Tab-separated table of C-alpha atoms in Angstrom:
chain	number	residue	atom	x	y	z
A	1	UNK	CA	0.010	33.698	0.506
A	2	UNK	CA	0.331	32.474	3.785
A	3	UNK	CA	-1.666	29.902	5.995
A	4	UNK	CA	-1.968	31.266	9.662
A	5	UNK	CA	0.789	29.716	12.211
A	6	UNK	CA	2.351	27.683	9.643
A	7	UNK	CA	4.325	29.975	7.022
A	8	UNK	CA	3.692	28.098	4.866
A	9	UNK	CA	3.322	28.832	0.979
A	10	UNK	CA	0.417	27.652	-1.220
A	11	UNK	CA	0.311	25.781	-4.271
A	12	UNK	CA	-1.715	26.742	-8.033
A	13	UNK	CA	-4.953	25.980	-6.900
A	14	UNK	CA	-8.526	26.485	-9.040
A	15	UNK	CA	-12.034	26.201	-7.913
A	16	UNK	CA	-12.283	23.563	-10.245
A	17	UNK	CA	-14.139	21.045	-8.342
A	18	UNK	CA	-11.196	18.422	-9.578
A	19	UNK	CA	-8.720	15.421	-8.508
A	20	UNK	CA	-5.608	14.608	-10.098
A	21	UNK	CA	-5.373	10.624	-10.998
A	22	UNK	CA	-1.763	8.560	-11.601
A	23	UNK	CA	-1.751	9.996	-14.546
A	24	UNK	CA	-1.240	13.409	-14.311
A	25	UNK	CA	-5.523	13.842	-15.063
A	26	UNK	CA	-7.872	15.171	-13.804
A	27	UNK	CA	-11.143	13.582	-12.443
A	28	UNK	CA	-14.602	14.832	-11.544
A	29	UNK	CA	-14.614	14.849	-6.935
A	30	UNK	CA	-17.322	14.364	-5.385
A	31	UNK	CA	-19.887	17.477	-4.843
A	32	UNK	CA	-20.652	16.929	-0.704
A	33	UNK	CA	-20.943	14.591	1.292
A	34	UNK	CA	-24.635	13.862	0.544
A	35	UNK	CA	-23.466	13.341	-3.299
A	36	UNK	CA	-22.037	10.429	-2.057
A	37	UNK	CA	-25.484	8.623	-1.352
A	38	UNK	CA	-26.880	9.969	-5.334
A	39	UNK	CA	-26.340	7.781	-8.685
A	40	UNK	CA	-24.516	9.695	-11.237
A	41	UNK	CA	-25.630	9.834	-15.247
A	42	UNK	CA	-24.142	7.162	-16.810
A	43	UNK	CA	-21.206	8.528	-19.692
A	44	UNK	CA	-22.419	7.491	-23.742
A	45	UNK	CA	-24.770	4.927	-22.323
A	46	UNK	CA	-22.825	2.811	-19.685
A	47	UNK	CA	-25.307	1.436	-17.722
A	48	UNK	CA	-22.811	-0.678	-15.724
A	49	UNK	CA	-20.351	1.726	-14.657
A	50	UNK	CA	-23.794	3.885	-13.596
A	51	UNK	CA	-25.200	0.542	-11.692
A	52	UNK	CA	-22.032	0.476	-10.091
A	53	UNK	CA	-21.838	4.474	-9.392
A	54	UNK	CA	-25.391	3.268	-7.320
A	55	UNK	CA	-23.562	1.703	-4.499
A	56	UNK	CA	-20.939	4.409	-3.796
A	57	UNK	CA	-22.694	5.399	-0.375
A	58	UNK	CA	-20.317	6.236	2.411
A	59	UNK	CA	-21.490	3.402	4.427
A	60	UNK	CA	-20.721	0.182	1.739
A	61	UNK	CA	-17.324	2.313	1.213
A	62	UNK	CA	-16.447	2.103	5.197
A	63	UNK	CA	-17.243	-1.537	4.968
A	64	UNK	CA	-15.741	-2.184	1.579
A	65	UNK	CA	-12.367	-0.310	3.103
A	66	UNK	CA	-12.598	-2.278	6.623
A	67	UNK	CA	-12.619	-5.374	4.916
A	68	UNK	CA	-9.705	-4.412	3.226
A	69	UNK	CA	-8.634	-3.521	6.189
A	70	UNK	CA	-8.963	-6.862	7.790
A	71	UNK	CA	-7.278	-8.645	5.128
A	72	UNK	CA	-4.144	-6.420	5.370
A	73	UNK	CA	-3.629	-7.522	8.732
A	74	UNK	CA	-4.554	-11.339	8.413
A	75	UNK	CA	-1.904	-11.560	5.670
A	76	UNK	CA	0.452	-10.147	7.938
A	77	UNK	CA	0.013	-12.116	10.834
A	78	UNK	CA	-0.593	-15.480	9.035
A	79	UNK	CA	3.145	-15.649	9.181
A	80	UNK	CA	3.056	-15.573	13.109
A	81	UNK	CA	0.217	-18.767	12.753
A	82	UNK	CA	2.440	-21.083	11.784
A	83	UNK	CA	6.110	-19.735	12.955
A	84	UNK	CA	7.357	-22.639	15.052
A	85	UNK	CA	6.293	-24.613	11.051
A	86	UNK	CA	8.348	-22.234	9.366
A	87	UNK	CA	11.119	-22.698	11.919
A	88	UNK	CA	11.348	-25.984	11.826
A	89	UNK	CA	10.992	-25.537	7.627
A	90	UNK	CA	13.648	-23.635	7.133
A	91	UNK	CA	16.139	-24.622	10.209
A	92	UNK	CA	16.094	-20.925	11.620
A	93	UNK	CA	16.654	-19.338	15.290
A	94	UNK	CA	14.401	-16.903	17.278
A	95	UNK	CA	16.355	-13.982	16.214
A	96	UNK	CA	15.801	-15.140	12.571
A	97	UNK	CA	13.037	-15.847	12.107
A	98	UNK	CA	11.861	-12.237	14.077
A	99	UNK	CA	13.480	-11.177	11.191
A	100	UNK	CA	10.193	-11.627	8.762
A	101	UNK	CA	8.214	-9.009	10.694
A	102	UNK	CA	11.268	-6.470	11.273
A	103	UNK	CA	11.871	-6.873	7.572
A	104	UNK	CA	7.882	-6.139	6.851
A	105	UNK	CA	8.082	-3.640	9.386
A	106	UNK	CA	10.857	-1.493	7.242
A	107	UNK	CA	9.741	-2.126	4.002
A	108	UNK	CA	6.474	-0.876	5.032
A	109	UNK	CA	7.647	2.378	7.467
A	110	UNK	CA	9.797	3.635	4.965
A	111	UNK	CA	6.833	2.985	1.678
A	112	UNK	CA	4.573	4.706	4.179
A	113	UNK	CA	6.457	8.590	3.836
A	114	UNK	CA	5.424	8.179	-0.301
A	115	UNK	CA	2.456	7.116	-0.671
A	116	UNK	CA	0.782	9.601	2.159
A	117	UNK	CA	1.946	11.613	-0.422
A	118	UNK	CA	0.742	10.429	-3.700
A	119	UNK	CA	-2.344	10.356	-1.369
A	120	UNK	CA	-2.564	13.930	-0.700
A	121	UNK	CA	-2.160	14.763	-4.206
A	122	UNK	CA	-3.335	11.376	-6.512
A	123	UNK	CA	-6.282	9.274	-7.208
A	124	UNK	CA	-6.496	7.405	-3.358
A	125	UNK	CA	-8.364	4.338	-4.143
A	126	UNK	CA	-6.214	3.649	-7.723
A	127	UNK	CA	-3.176	3.472	-5.300
A	128	UNK	CA	-5.251	1.323	-2.943
A	129	UNK	CA	-6.179	-1.273	-5.156
A	130	UNK	CA	-3.032	-1.058	-7.050
A	131	UNK	CA	-1.658	-1.701	-3.570
A	132	UNK	CA	-4.014	-4.864	-2.332
A	133	UNK	CA	-3.257	-6.840	-5.815
A	134	UNK	CA	0.528	-6.264	-5.481
A	135	UNK	CA	0.771	-7.421	-2.207
A	136	UNK	CA	-1.465	-10.251	-2.694
A	137	UNK	CA	0.590	-11.369	-6.116
A	138	UNK	CA	3.355	-11.520	-3.406
A	139	UNK	CA	2.383	-13.729	-0.661
A	140	UNK	CA	0.810	-15.829	-3.047
A	141	UNK	CA	4.395	-16.594	-4.915
A	142	UNK	CA	6.169	-16.374	-1.285
A	143	UNK	CA	4.075	-20.110	-0.554
A	144	UNK	CA	6.566	-21.937	-3.128
A	145	UNK	CA	9.758	-20.656	-2.268
A	146	UNK	CA	12.027	-24.165	-1.036
A	147	UNK	CA	13.479	-24.769	2.342
A	148	UNK	CA	17.233	-23.646	0.331
A	149	UNK	CA	16.121	-19.818	-0.446
A	150	UNK	CA	15.182	-18.429	3.072
A	151	UNK	CA	16.348	-14.831	2.732
A	152	UNK	CA	14.058	-15.412	-0.361
A	153	UNK	CA	11.468	-15.882	1.745
A	154	UNK	CA	12.360	-12.643	4.311
A	155	UNK	CA	12.831	-10.640	0.772
A	156	UNK	CA	8.969	-11.530	0.335
A	157	UNK	CA	7.818	-10.578	3.206
A	158	UNK	CA	9.394	-6.861	2.626
A	159	UNK	CA	7.754	-6.771	-0.570
A	160	UNK	CA	4.710	-7.050	1.065
A	161	UNK	CA	5.071	-4.815	3.287
A	162	UNK	CA	5.471	-1.818	0.399
A	163	UNK	CA	1.834	-3.289	-0.887
A	164	UNK	CA	0.557	-2.472	2.806
A	165	UNK	CA	1.849	0.636	3.816
A	166	UNK	CA	-0.358	1.920	0.499
A	167	UNK	CA	-3.447	0.445	2.666
A	168	UNK	CA	-2.750	1.951	5.734
A	169	UNK	CA	-1.680	5.184	5.080
A	170	UNK	CA	-4.168	6.197	2.452
A	171	UNK	CA	-7.789	4.786	3.648
A	172	UNK	CA	-8.498	6.693	7.046
A	173	UNK	CA	-8.161	9.413	5.483
A	174	UNK	CA	-10.754	8.780	2.643
A	175	UNK	CA	-13.525	8.008	5.268
A	176	UNK	CA	-12.287	11.463	7.323
A	177	UNK	CA	-13.521	13.013	4.145
A	178	UNK	CA	-17.058	11.694	4.337
A	179	UNK	CA	-17.392	10.863	8.403
A	180	UNK	CA	-17.200	13.877	10.789
A	181	UNK	CA	-17.802	14.153	14.779
A	182	UNK	CA	-19.437	11.503	16.795
A	183	UNK	CA	-20.210	9.140	12.984
A	184	UNK	CA	-16.689	9.506	12.024
A	185	UNK	CA	-15.481	8.224	15.700
A	186	UNK	CA	-17.722	5.316	15.289
A	187	UNK	CA	-16.683	4.434	11.604
A	188	UNK	CA	-12.404	4.715	12.557
A	189	UNK	CA	-13.604	2.158	15.514
A	190	UNK	CA	-14.895	-0.390	13.032
A	191	UNK	CA	-12.140	0.622	10.298
A	192	UNK	CA	-9.697	-0.258	13.564
A	193	UNK	CA	-11.601	-2.942	15.056
A	194	UNK	CA	-10.323	-4.605	11.544
A	195	UNK	CA	-6.412	-4.470	13.333
A	196	UNK	CA	-7.445	-7.045	16.097
A	197	UNK	CA	-9.609	-9.068	13.748
A	198	UNK	CA	-7.520	-9.212	11.200
A	199	UNK	CA	-4.789	-10.008	13.340
A	200	UNK	CA	-6.989	-12.808	15.240
A	201	UNK	CA	-8.217	-14.148	11.672
A	202	UNK	CA	-4.058	-14.645	10.695
A	203	UNK	CA	-3.744	-17.294	12.937
A	204	UNK	CA	-6.296	-18.657	12.955
A	205	UNK	CA	-6.251	-18.445	9.058
A	206	UNK	CA	-3.314	-19.548	9.409
A	207	UNK	CA	-2.762	-22.578	12.106
A	208	UNK	CA	-6.591	-24.020	10.009
A	209	UNK	CA	-5.294	-23.687	6.890
A	210	UNK	CA	-2.311	-25.962	7.936
A	211	UNK	CA	-3.674	-28.515	9.358
A	212	UNK	CA	-6.348	-28.727	6.091
A	213	UNK	CA	-3.943	-28.835	3.674
A	214	UNK	CA	-1.660	-30.893	5.956
A	215	UNK	CA	1.147	-28.294	4.563
A	216	UNK	CA	2.133	-24.617	5.806
A	217	UNK	CA	2.393	-23.380	2.741
A	218	UNK	CA	-1.125	-23.250	2.460
A	219	UNK	CA	-1.574	-20.663	4.904
A	220	UNK	CA	-0.175	-17.922	2.539
A	221	UNK	CA	-2.760	-18.938	-0.076
A	222	UNK	CA	-5.869	-18.185	1.214
A	223	UNK	CA	-5.379	-14.265	1.938
A	224	UNK	CA	-4.562	-13.718	-1.391
A	225	UNK	CA	-7.596	-13.763	-2.957
A	226	UNK	CA	-9.897	-12.337	-0.885
A	227	UNK	CA	-7.135	-9.609	-1.246
A	228	UNK	CA	-7.937	-9.168	-5.490
A	229	UNK	CA	-11.778	-9.589	-4.053
A	230	UNK	CA	-11.567	-6.300	-2.153
A	231	UNK	CA	-8.658	-4.363	-4.434
A	232	UNK	CA	-11.222	-5.131	-7.197
A	233	UNK	CA	-14.179	-3.639	-4.795
A	234	UNK	CA	-12.450	-0.388	-4.089
A	235	UNK	CA	-11.978	0.085	-7.605
A	236	UNK	CA	-15.553	-0.159	-8.679
A	237	UNK	CA	-17.612	0.671	-5.400
A	238	UNK	CA	-15.676	3.385	-3.470
A	239	UNK	CA	-16.056	6.853	-4.306
A	240	UNK	CA	-12.988	9.383	-3.975
A	241	UNK	CA	-14.476	12.066	-2.761
A	242	UNK	CA	-12.919	15.691	-2.297
A	243	UNK	CA	-10.464	16.629	0.387
A	244	UNK	CA	-12.146	18.454	3.627
A	245	UNK	CA	-15.628	17.510	1.657
A	246	UNK	CA	-17.155	16.413	5.508
A	247	UNK	CA	-15.378	19.384	7.304
A	248	UNK	CA	-17.601	22.440	8.010
A	249	UNK	CA	-15.440	24.311	5.726
A	250	UNK	CA	-13.768	21.788	3.542
A	251	UNK	CA	-16.284	21.690	1.245
A	252	UNK	CA	-14.882	24.837	0.103
A	253	UNK	CA	-10.995	23.855	0.461
A	254	UNK	CA	-8.799	24.338	-2.684
A	255	UNK	CA	-5.687	25.538	-1.060
A	256	UNK	CA	-2.625	23.029	-0.963
A	257	UNK	CA	0.475	23.705	1.087
A	258	UNK	CA	3.764	22.332	-0.360
A	259	UNK	CA	5.081	18.459	0.649
A	260	UNK	CA	8.254	20.190	2.495
A	261	UNK	CA	5.894	22.391	4.880
A	262	UNK	CA	3.167	20.145	5.593
A	263	UNK	CA	6.458	17.945	7.053
A	264	UNK	CA	7.939	21.162	9.154
A	265	UNK	CA	3.975	22.105	9.957
A	266	UNK	CA	3.130	18.339	11.522
A	267	UNK	CA	6.508	18.569	13.430
A	268	UNK	CA	5.099	21.490	15.173
A	269	UNK	CA	1.665	19.844	15.786
A	270	UNK	CA	2.781	19.120	19.710
A	271	UNK	CA	-0.017	16.639	20.229
A	272	UNK	CA	0.451	14.765	16.554
A	273	UNK	CA	4.110	14.490	17.696
A	274	UNK	CA	3.342	12.967	21.360
A	275	UNK	CA	0.180	10.933	19.827
A	276	UNK	CA	2.330	9.810	17.576
A	277	UNK	CA	5.114	8.485	19.987
A	278	UNK	CA	2.457	6.741	21.977
A	279	UNK	CA	1.417	4.928	18.739
A	280	UNK	CA	4.689	3.622	18.589
A	281	UNK	CA	4.268	2.420	22.568
A	282	UNK	CA	1.887	0.169	21.173
A	283	UNK	CA	3.350	-0.651	17.975
A	284	UNK	CA	6.271	-2.224	20.210
A	285	UNK	CA	4.242	-4.220	21.884
A	286	UNK	CA	1.867	-5.663	20.305
A	287	UNK	CA	4.884	-6.648	17.226
A	288	UNK	CA	6.115	-8.401	19.929
A	289	UNK	CA	3.138	-9.957	21.212
A	290	UNK	CA	1.732	-10.891	18.046
A	291	UNK	CA	4.861	-12.519	16.589
A	292	UNK	CA	6.328	-14.129	20.520
A	293	UNK	CA	3.725	-14.624	22.256
A	294	UNK	CA	1.804	-18.213	21.178
A	295	UNK	CA	5.612	-19.215	20.677
A	296	UNK	CA	5.840	-18.461	24.618
A	297	UNK	CA	2.729	-20.360	26.250
A	298	UNK	CA	3.246	-23.925	23.663
A	299	UNK	CA	6.684	-23.242	25.116
A	300	UNK	CA	4.901	-22.759	29.009
A	301	UNK	CA	3.541	-26.055	28.382
A	302	UNK	CA	6.417	-28.083	27.419
A	303	UNK	CA	7.671	-26.968	30.849
A	304	UNK	CA	4.676	-28.014	32.724
A	305	UNK	CA	4.695	-31.463	31.049
A	306	UNK	CA	1.180	-31.244	29.050
A	307	UNK	CA	1.780	-31.007	25.453
A	308	UNK	CA	5.147	-32.637	24.122
A	309	UNK	CA	8.081	-30.875	22.028
A	310	UNK	CA	7.388	-30.665	18.588
A	311	UNK	CA	10.364	-32.639	16.673
A	312	UNK	CA	8.736	-32.703	12.780
A	313	UNK	CA	6.413	-30.442	11.267
A	314	UNK	CA	2.954	-30.820	11.457
A	315	UNK	CA	3.381	-28.701	14.761
A	316	UNK	CA	0.246	-27.866	17.009
A	317	UNK	CA	-1.769	-25.334	16.350
A	318	UNK	CA	-3.940	-25.641	19.439
A	319	UNK	CA	-1.932	-21.939	20.828
A	320	UNK	CA	-2.504	-20.287	17.645
A	321	UNK	CA	-5.697	-20.201	17.757
A	322	UNK	CA	-6.835	-19.739	21.436
A	323	UNK	CA	-4.865	-16.421	20.983
A	324	UNK	CA	-5.963	-15.585	17.583
A	325	UNK	CA	-9.042	-15.851	19.203
A	326	UNK	CA	-8.678	-13.544	21.665
A	327	UNK	CA	-7.406	-11.314	20.303
A	328	UNK	CA	-10.259	-10.910	17.635
A	329	UNK	CA	-13.017	-10.734	20.803
A	330	UNK	CA	-10.810	-8.242	22.401
A	331	UNK	CA	-9.973	-6.191	19.340
A	332	UNK	CA	-14.023	-6.157	19.548
A	333	UNK	CA	-14.281	-5.415	23.019
A	334	UNK	CA	-11.485	-2.489	23.025
A	335	UNK	CA	-12.361	-0.344	20.078
A	336	UNK	CA	-16.231	-1.099	21.200
A	337	UNK	CA	-15.336	-0.126	25.429
A	338	UNK	CA	-12.829	2.875	23.957
A	339	UNK	CA	-15.806	4.350	21.263
A	340	UNK	CA	-17.611	5.056	24.337
A	341	UNK	CA	-15.883	5.910	27.053
A	342	UNK	CA	-14.393	8.453	25.125
A	343	UNK	CA	-18.137	9.960	24.039
A	344	UNK	CA	-19.089	10.395	27.755
A	345	UNK	CA	-16.098	11.321	29.229
A	346	UNK	CA	-16.274	13.849	26.552
A	347	UNK	CA	-19.709	14.928	28.345
A	348	UNK	CA	-17.011	16.104	30.995
A	349	UNK	CA	-14.055	17.278	28.977
A	350	UNK	CA	-12.342	18.324	25.652
A	351	UNK	CA	-8.910	16.164	26.014
A	352	UNK	CA	-11.218	12.989	27.017
A	353	UNK	CA	-9.455	11.318	23.862
A	354	UNK	CA	-5.770	11.436	25.010
A	355	UNK	CA	-6.501	10.427	28.875
A	356	UNK	CA	-8.856	7.832	27.998
A	357	UNK	CA	-6.078	5.881	26.147
A	358	UNK	CA	-3.369	7.140	28.726
A	359	UNK	CA	-5.593	5.270	31.330
A	360	UNK	CA	-6.275	2.544	29.141
A	361	UNK	CA	-2.275	2.086	28.130
A	362	UNK	CA	-1.455	2.493	32.122
A	363	UNK	CA	-3.821	0.097	33.130
A	364	UNK	CA	-2.250	-2.667	30.469
A	365	UNK	CA	0.590	-3.067	31.552
A	366	UNK	CA	-0.337	-4.210	34.778
A	367	UNK	CA	-1.882	-7.476	33.459
A	368	UNK	CA	0.807	-7.463	30.973
A	369	UNK	CA	3.005	-7.696	33.835
A	370	UNK	CA	0.835	-10.588	35.819
A	371	UNK	CA	0.904	-12.781	32.256
A	372	UNK	CA	4.743	-13.393	32.790
A	373	UNK	CA	3.547	-14.709	36.625
A	374	UNK	CA	0.600	-17.190	35.999
A	375	UNK	CA	2.350	-18.481	32.942
A	376	UNK	CA	4.870	-19.943	34.904
A	377	UNK	CA	1.842	-22.580	36.701
A	378	UNK	CA	-1.650	-21.610	35.154
A	379	UNK	CA	-1.797	-21.200	30.963
A	380	UNK	CA	-5.797	-20.327	31.931
A	381	UNK	CA	-4.594	-17.652	34.706
A	382	UNK	CA	-2.060	-16.746	31.515
A	383	UNK	CA	-5.092	-16.244	29.013
A	384	UNK	CA	-6.694	-14.861	31.264
A	385	UNK	CA	-4.073	-11.530	31.592
A	386	UNK	CA	-3.426	-11.823	27.805
A	387	UNK	CA	-7.521	-11.082	27.113
A	388	UNK	CA	-7.763	-8.493	29.855
A	389	UNK	CA	-4.596	-6.473	28.841
A	390	UNK	CA	-4.755	-6.969	24.910
A	391	UNK	CA	-8.655	-4.913	25.948
A	392	UNK	CA	-7.117	-1.939	27.346
A	393	UNK	CA	-4.127	-2.062	24.980
A	394	UNK	CA	-6.455	-1.627	21.589
A	395	UNK	CA	-8.961	1.457	23.132
A	396	UNK	CA	-6.240	3.871	21.627
A	397	UNK	CA	-5.948	2.492	18.575
A	398	UNK	CA	-9.726	4.718	16.897
A	399	UNK	CA	-8.946	7.521	19.342
A	400	UNK	CA	-5.370	7.566	18.127
A	401	UNK	CA	-7.098	8.413	14.225
A	402	UNK	CA	-9.483	10.166	15.827
A	403	UNK	CA	-6.841	13.028	17.238
A	404	UNK	CA	-4.747	12.708	13.947
A	405	UNK	CA	-8.258	13.958	12.333
A	406	UNK	CA	-9.215	17.456	15.034
A	407	UNK	CA	-5.546	18.724	15.455
A	408	UNK	CA	-4.265	18.015	11.118
A	409	UNK	CA	-6.066	19.750	8.141
A	410	UNK	CA	-7.355	17.866	5.632
A	411	UNK	CA	-5.591	18.824	2.845
A	412	UNK	CA	-2.191	16.861	4.732
A	413	UNK	CA	-3.951	14.145	6.602
A	414	UNK	CA	-2.464	11.642	3.875
A	415	UNK	CA	1.021	12.986	4.988
A	416	UNK	CA	0.300	12.855	8.799
A	417	UNK	CA	-1.103	9.341	8.904
A	418	UNK	CA	1.928	7.931	7.220
A	419	UNK	CA	4.248	9.924	8.598
A	420	UNK	CA	2.989	8.853	12.082
A	421	UNK	CA	2.796	5.047	11.235
A	422	UNK	CA	6.299	5.636	9.694
A	423	UNK	CA	7.117	6.805	13.257
A	424	UNK	CA	5.124	4.195	15.489
A	425	UNK	CA	6.407	1.671	13.256
A	426	UNK	CA	10.281	2.313	13.184
A	427	UNK	CA	10.468	3.114	17.121
A	428	UNK	CA	7.547	0.281	17.481
A	429	UNK	CA	7.102	-2.817	15.571
A	430	UNK	CA	10.156	-2.730	13.068
A	431	UNK	CA	12.329	-3.640	15.716
A	432	UNK	CA	10.572	-5.624	18.786
A	433	UNK	CA	9.579	-8.991	17.174
A	434	UNK	CA	14.063	-9.225	16.283
A	435	UNK	CA	14.801	-7.637	19.190
A	436	UNK	CA	13.150	-9.947	21.262
A	437	UNK	CA	14.411	-12.803	19.902
A	438	UNK	CA	17.536	-11.717	19.725
A	439	UNK	CA	17.560	-11.096	23.684
A	440	UNK	CA	15.508	-14.823	24.114
A	441	UNK	CA	18.571	-15.834	21.793
A	442	UNK	CA	21.663	-14.933	24.197
A	443	UNK	CA	19.920	-15.685	27.462
A	444	UNK	CA	19.493	-19.053	26.367
A	445	UNK	CA	23.185	-19.784	24.898
A	446	UNK	CA	24.655	-21.584	27.761
A	447	UNK	CA	21.838	-24.005	27.809
A	448	UNK	CA	20.683	-23.956	24.433
A	449	UNK	CA	19.102	-27.711	25.374
A	450	UNK	CA	17.429	-26.597	27.985
A	451	UNK	CA	13.413	-26.001	27.704
A	452	UNK	CA	13.408	-24.520	30.546
A	453	UNK	CA	15.483	-22.381	30.538
A	454	UNK	CA	13.601	-22.013	26.732
A	455	UNK	CA	10.221	-20.281	28.308
A	456	UNK	CA	12.122	-17.823	31.028
A	457	UNK	CA	14.288	-17.039	28.368
A	458	UNK	CA	11.397	-15.943	25.566
A	459	UNK	CA	9.510	-14.743	29.014
A	460	UNK	CA	12.597	-12.528	30.079
A	461	UNK	CA	13.058	-10.231	26.597
A	462	UNK	CA	8.914	-10.364	26.198
A	463	UNK	CA	9.047	-7.914	29.869
A	464	UNK	CA	10.404	-5.141	28.261
A	465	UNK	CA	7.406	-4.833	26.734
A	466	UNK	CA	5.334	-3.517	29.674
A	467	UNK	CA	7.884	-0.976	30.158
A	468	UNK	CA	7.212	0.596	27.112
A	469	UNK	CA	3.392	0.258	27.143
A	470	UNK	CA	4.076	2.875	30.394
A	471	UNK	CA	5.974	5.198	28.532
A	472	UNK	CA	3.023	5.386	25.956
A	473	UNK	CA	0.919	6.412	28.585
A	474	UNK	CA	2.922	9.016	29.245
A	475	UNK	CA	3.235	10.198	25.889
A	476	UNK	CA	-0.628	9.846	25.501
A	477	UNK	CA	-0.317	12.348	29.176
A	478	UNK	CA	0.946	14.794	27.570
A	479	UNK	CA	-0.937	14.856	23.966
A	480	UNK	CA	-3.589	15.904	26.202
A	481	UNK	CA	-1.866	18.734	27.519
A	482	UNK	CA	-1.840	20.600	24.177
A	483	UNK	CA	-4.679	18.690	23.208
A	484	UNK	CA	-7.348	21.555	22.464
A	485	UNK	CA	-4.762	23.953	21.454
A	486	UNK	CA	-4.117	22.250	18.569
A	487	UNK	CA	-7.285	21.310	17.884
A	488	UNK	CA	-7.893	25.366	17.829
A	489	UNK	CA	-5.369	25.555	15.670
A	490	UNK	CA	-6.288	23.231	13.142
A	491	UNK	CA	-9.468	24.878	13.003
A	492	UNK	CA	-8.316	28.533	11.857
A	493	UNK	CA	-5.786	26.878	9.587
A	494	UNK	CA	-8.780	25.553	8.250
A	495	UNK	CA	-10.455	28.763	7.989
A	496	UNK	CA	-7.665	30.479	6.410
A	497	UNK	CA	-7.064	28.159	3.744
A	498	UNK	CA	-10.976	27.935	2.920
A	499	UNK	CA	-10.223	31.958	2.199
A	500	UNK	CA	-7.422	31.695	0.368
A	501	UNK	CA	-8.759	29.185	-1.773
A	502	UNK	CA	-11.574	31.667	-2.842
A	503	UNK	CA	-9.162	34.371	-3.371
A	504	UNK	CA	-6.790	32.509	-5.990
A	505	UNK	CA	-7.995	32.785	-9.874
A	506	UNK	CA	-8.096	29.497	-12.197
């Protein structure tokens, strides 16, 4: 039997309300969204388990998953918060330092499709917990690597990327199965606010821990403890909802298509493809900025003679702290404004989601260009431009996830999130930190000891970002052209899958 528009064969399935576990056994799924708030009877008198089940409300689950997302990004950008110290400690160039983020993202994006496949077929919260425990252990271990083994430190960041990819690929799909419509938009906004919040806290945590301990290695020893706490909460307090349980017809959805069919259908989904390319443009800019903007502003102040060059560890933490605080605030404002403006614009047009993203991207490019003009004379002016530019850039994170939920059916959403993550990283922040560092090194080669040229060369390299952001805005405009057709097609496919599943015999 086929699904209309996809030409996809249905895998064997039944009417049972069960989900696969990692061991291949079956465990009960949730009967409906309302049942998430109810207590389940304990098995064989297990009162402790029953008390934990009482905490499994959608709101609590959303809070726990958002907390885990904060930690994911906090760990990712802790290294950027102490990058100058890492360069001094291991004696590495800009391009070698940028390699840390590139290796992290490369492993992240390679692992994402694998976790997407697993997330559509097995118990998602177990995968999430294992991923968090893994990256927490690796991060903690990497803080003890000595200066002779920089290659091992780079390798550890690659292993952390594998652990974090499991979380980013799967957790949004759990929220998508608990909420719908404007409520889902609001919940996803909170979840994706964790990206700038966690990123900003990463700078703040790294700088503060280094300053308190007098050693940058301690910056890598705080987030692992919090990560293991989040992993435990997910394992015991987050439910495993049935895929599609929050959708109008998803509660009866048992049929599933093959992985090859899922990939083929996603490749034909024009809204999904263009929004994924737009996400890649966002990732390119945020990856490059997250790694290099504190360094750029520090070099600007050296040129302006307001700070002295760092000759020994620990280096100044001021720029990382300020940039981290700005990222937190702009992330909150961006996600909040994005959700509010989308809800308002939906009253005027059904294409509101991609159009809001397109306008915010194009506006962000303008203010990011002003950063490089202002930094030559005024650090305060540069920070103002960063504030406005980041706010506009962060508008689209939650909206992009919501677009995916509208145009992709529930049984392939984890695969879609993972593939989108892979695409956005391989075309975005997998290469942007290293590319910016490489361009900077090439430009300053002839004047390696000139503080002015070190500042200018990094600025010229970073000017690639606004052009990529403009390209992302164009991709969002292309998404708007096909959004309504792809949304209607997804609804028809969901109907077809539901009817097909009810006709399959056990």
